Amino acid sequence: MALGYVRDARPDDAGEIARIQLSTWRHAYRRLLPRRILDELGEEWMAEQWLAAITAPPSPRHRVLVAVEQAQESYLVGFVASGDADEAALAADEALADLGTGVVSITDLLVEPRWQRRGHGSRLLAASADLWREDGFATALAWAFDADAAMSGFLTSAGWAPDGTTRALDVDDLLVPQSRLHCSLQ
């Protein structure tokens, strides 16, 4: 088990979060998403988006947490972003009212591949769940690509389960199927 911890993201983490997101997507989704799309993603643009998420979140219940590997030096190795469920948490035929109240949605949960299987994802999820409960959420949602067995397996091993809702993201005229998982926070 690695020595590590989770903390709130800071503005100076935005660039490293973008790097982790981009390198992880290019590794994990290289056979899932069109290569051209992954190649065109700009790290600088992504860092600007993460800086905004950290410094000006839509609400106090929107959070970005980072996982830190602590060795001779400390390394940012993963992150999770979450907040009140919004349209991004919905399938095509759903409305926000269908979800009910007290629902939080994970928008991103990534650990850089070289740092996986060291407990960082579990620490991120546990820290998030503690904060979600403090914020009064009763249910958590997350989408996983159907072809991403690692994410689905990780979430189900942590007590999450598919809720039967599916959708397909249109990525450059390629439909990429996803399934939604949920977890009770009570």
Tab-separated table of C-alpha atoms in Angstrom:
chain	number	residue	atom	x	y	z
A	1	MET	CA	0.000	0.000	0.000
A	2	ALA	CA	1.346	3.378	-0.975
A	3	LEU	CA	1.722	6.257	1.391
A	4	GLY	CA	-0.672	8.850	0.188
A	5	TYR	CA	-3.394	11.261	1.082
A	6	VAL	CA	-6.236	13.291	-0.412
A	7	ARG	CA	-6.663	17.048	-0.222
A	8	ASP	CA	-8.655	19.818	-1.861
A	9	ALA	CA	-7.236	20.871	-5.201
A	10	ARG	CA	-5.386	24.183	-5.242
A	11	PRO	CA	-5.134	26.613	-8.160
A	12	ASP	CA	-1.528	25.593	-8.822
A	13	ASP	CA	-2.713	21.967	-9.281
A	14	ALA	CA	-4.725	22.780	-12.424
A	15	GLY	CA	-1.868	22.090	-14.849
A	16	GLU	CA	-0.988	18.780	-13.224
A	17	ILE	CA	-4.656	17.706	-13.163
A	18	ALA	CA	-4.867	18.453	-16.894
A	19	ARG	CA	-1.683	16.475	-17.547
A	20	ILE	CA	-3.014	13.510	-15.563
A	21	GLN	CA	-6.373	13.643	-17.328
A	22	LEU	CA	-4.848	13.836	-20.772
A	23	SER	CA	-2.220	11.128	-20.233
A	24	THR	CA	-4.758	8.814	-18.574
A	25	TRP	CA	-7.328	9.289	-21.326
A	26	ARG	CA	-4.696	8.692	-24.005
A	27	HIS	CA	-3.660	5.493	-22.247
A	28	ALA	CA	-6.981	4.100	-21.024
A	29	TYR	CA	-9.223	5.202	-23.881
A	30	ARG	CA	-6.878	4.805	-26.857
A	31	ARG	CA	-8.960	1.910	-28.212
A	32	LEU	CA	-12.263	3.421	-27.142
A	33	LEU	CA	-12.214	6.987	-28.479
A	34	PRO	CA	-11.029	8.218	-31.865
A	35	ARG	CA	-7.289	8.870	-31.799
A	36	ARG	CA	-7.751	12.195	-33.576
A	37	ILE	CA	-9.951	13.448	-30.735
A	38	LEU	CA	-7.439	12.407	-28.068
A	39	ASP	CA	-4.570	13.949	-30.049
A	40	GLU	CA	-6.409	17.260	-30.472
A	41	LEU	CA	-7.090	17.781	-26.763
A	42	GLY	CA	-4.974	20.656	-25.525
A	43	GLU	CA	-3.361	20.424	-22.108
A	44	GLU	CA	-3.273	24.213	-21.709
A	45	TRP	CA	-6.997	24.543	-22.488
A	46	MET	CA	-7.790	21.705	-20.073
A	47	ALA	CA	-5.696	23.368	-17.360
A	48	GLU	CA	-7.746	26.559	-17.791
A	49	GLN	CA	-10.952	24.550	-17.335
A	50	TRP	CA	-9.600	22.906	-14.186
A	51	LEU	CA	-8.441	26.241	-12.808
A	52	ALA	CA	-11.983	27.569	-13.216
A	53	ALA	CA	-13.433	24.453	-11.555
A	54	ILE	CA	-11.093	24.923	-8.602
A	55	THR	CA	-11.313	28.692	-8.166
A	56	ALA	CA	-14.909	29.392	-9.263
A	57	PRO	CA	-17.008	26.235	-8.824
A	58	PRO	CA	-20.719	26.512	-9.691
A	59	SER	CA	-21.609	25.897	-6.029
A	60	PRO	CA	-19.912	25.156	-2.700
A	61	ARG	CA	-20.920	21.501	-3.206
A	62	HIS	CA	-18.824	21.231	-6.383
A	63	ARG	CA	-15.399	19.944	-5.426
A	64	VAL	CA	-12.122	18.857	-6.929
A	65	LEU	CA	-9.960	16.643	-4.736
A	66	VAL	CA	-6.492	15.366	-5.557
A	67	ALA	CA	-4.600	12.241	-4.530
A	68	VAL	CA	-0.976	12.675	-3.540
A	69	GLU	CA	1.647	9.924	-3.502
A	70	GLN	CA	4.056	10.592	-0.688
A	71	ALA	CA	7.554	9.178	-1.104
A	72	GLN	CA	10.894	10.982	-1.039
A	73	GLU	CA	8.992	13.573	-3.036
A	74	SER	CA	5.245	14.121	-3.263
A	75	TYR	CA	3.453	13.593	-6.570
A	76	LEU	CA	-0.066	14.471	-7.629
A	77	VAL	CA	-1.312	11.137	-9.004
A	78	GLY	CA	-5.083	11.406	-9.392
A	79	PHE	CA	-8.183	13.470	-8.872
A	80	VAL	CA	-11.953	13.394	-8.528
A	81	ALA	CA	-14.442	16.093	-9.469
A	82	SER	CA	-18.049	16.058	-8.346
A	83	GLY	CA	-21.051	18.223	-7.683
A	84	ASP	CA	-24.812	18.444	-7.755
A	85	ALA	CA	-26.197	16.209	-10.479
A	86	ASP	CA	-26.987	18.247	-13.590
A	87	GLU	CA	-27.798	17.545	-17.241
A	88	ALA	CA	-24.438	15.767	-17.668
A	89	ALA	CA	-25.656	13.085	-15.231
A	90	LEU	CA	-28.725	12.316	-17.318
A	91	ALA	CA	-29.510	9.844	-20.048
A	92	ALA	CA	-31.113	11.205	-23.222
A	93	ASP	CA	-34.688	10.550	-22.081
A	94	GLU	CA	-34.317	11.803	-18.493
A	95	ALA	CA	-35.063	15.083	-16.766
A	96	LEU	CA	-33.386	16.348	-13.603
A	97	ALA	CA	-36.652	15.831	-11.746
A	98	ASP	CA	-36.376	12.103	-12.544
A	99	LEU	CA	-33.275	11.857	-10.334
A	100	GLY	CA	-34.947	13.309	-7.275
A	101	THR	CA	-33.149	15.443	-4.723
A	102	GLY	CA	-29.893	14.950	-2.877
A	103	VAL	CA	-27.994	13.470	-5.821
A	104	VAL	CA	-24.288	14.088	-6.432
A	105	SER	CA	-22.519	13.152	-9.648
A	106	ILE	CA	-18.893	12.284	-10.259
A	107	THR	CA	-17.772	14.077	-13.393
A	108	ASP	CA	-14.204	12.720	-13.364
A	109	LEU	CA	-12.324	10.140	-11.314
A	110	LEU	CA	-8.875	9.315	-12.618
A	111	VAL	CA	-5.620	7.944	-11.268
A	112	GLU	CA	-2.642	8.052	-13.577
A	113	PRO	CA	-1.956	4.488	-14.816
A	114	ARG	CA	1.546	4.210	-13.323
A	115	TRP	CA	0.101	5.034	-9.857
A	116	GLN	CA	-2.942	2.765	-9.996
A	117	ARG	CA	-3.567	-0.162	-7.633
A	118	ARG	CA	-1.969	1.676	-4.698
A	119	GLY	CA	-5.155	2.805	-2.940
A	120	HIS	CA	-5.351	6.304	-4.431
A	121	GLY	CA	-8.721	5.756	-6.117
A	122	SER	CA	-10.181	4.299	-2.921
A	123	ARG	CA	-8.906	7.255	-0.892
A	124	LEU	CA	-10.395	9.703	-3.398
A	125	LEU	CA	-13.748	7.924	-3.329
A	126	ALA	CA	-13.827	7.647	0.482
A	127	ALA	CA	-12.895	11.314	0.999
A	128	SER	CA	-15.544	12.342	-1.528
A	129	ALA	CA	-18.218	10.216	0.163
A	130	ASP	CA	-17.442	11.842	3.522
A	131	LEU	CA	-17.842	15.305	1.990
A	132	TRP	CA	-20.992	14.305	0.104
A	133	ARG	CA	-22.601	13.159	3.354
A	134	GLU	CA	-21.601	16.433	5.050
A	135	ASP	CA	-23.217	18.291	2.133
A	136	GLY	CA	-26.470	16.352	2.589
A	137	PHE	CA	-26.339	14.163	-0.499
A	138	ALA	CA	-28.171	10.831	-0.271
A	139	THR	CA	-27.126	9.212	-3.571
A	140	ALA	CA	-24.036	9.336	-5.772
A	141	LEU	CA	-23.928	8.682	-9.528
A	142	ALA	CA	-21.114	8.017	-11.968
A	143	TRP	CA	-20.971	7.071	-15.642
A	144	ALA	CA	-18.537	4.444	-16.896
A	145	PHE	CA	-17.780	3.518	-20.487
A	146	ASP	CA	-19.056	-0.003	-21.118
A	147	ALA	CA	-15.631	-0.929	-22.476
A	148	ASP	CA	-13.875	0.451	-19.366
A	149	ALA	CA	-13.927	-2.675	-17.198
A	150	ALA	CA	-11.393	-1.156	-14.794
A	151	MET	CA	-13.669	1.758	-13.797
A	152	SER	CA	-16.794	-0.392	-13.561
A	153	GLY	CA	-14.907	-3.002	-11.554
A	154	PHE	CA	-13.443	-0.395	-9.225
A	155	LEU	CA	-16.817	1.190	-8.500
A	156	THR	CA	-18.638	-2.119	-8.012
A	157	SER	CA	-15.892	-3.330	-5.666
A	158	ALA	CA	-16.555	-0.163	-3.619
A	159	GLY	CA	-20.262	-0.986	-3.291
A	160	TRP	CA	-21.643	0.820	-6.324
A	161	ALA	CA	-24.091	-0.913	-8.665
A	162	PRO	CA	-25.495	-0.277	-12.140
A	163	ASP	CA	-28.849	1.513	-11.977
A	164	GLY	CA	-29.946	0.213	-15.384
A	165	THR	CA	-29.549	3.570	-17.140
A	166	THR	CA	-27.477	3.666	-20.316
A	167	ARG	CA	-26.527	6.219	-22.921
A	168	ALA	CA	-24.148	6.590	-25.840
A	169	LEU	CA	-21.841	9.574	-26.193
A	170	ASP	CA	-21.416	10.839	-29.737
A	171	VAL	CA	-17.679	11.357	-30.124
A	172	ASP	CA	-16.790	12.418	-33.658
A	173	ASP	CA	-19.657	10.357	-35.124
A	174	LEU	CA	-18.719	7.339	-33.022
A	175	LEU	CA	-21.287	6.263	-30.442
A	176	VAL	CA	-19.536	5.204	-27.235
A	177	PRO	CA	-21.879	3.350	-24.844
A	178	GLN	CA	-21.909	4.124	-21.127
A	179	SER	CA	-23.715	2.699	-18.110
A	180	ARG	CA	-24.559	4.629	-14.968
A	181	LEU	CA	-23.710	3.343	-11.523
A	182	HIS	CA	-25.077	4.574	-8.218
A	183	CYS	CA	-24.379	4.269	-4.519
A	184	SER	CA	-26.442	5.123	-1.452
A	185	LEU	CA	-24.676	7.477	0.931
A	186	GLN	CA	-26.990	6.734	3.859
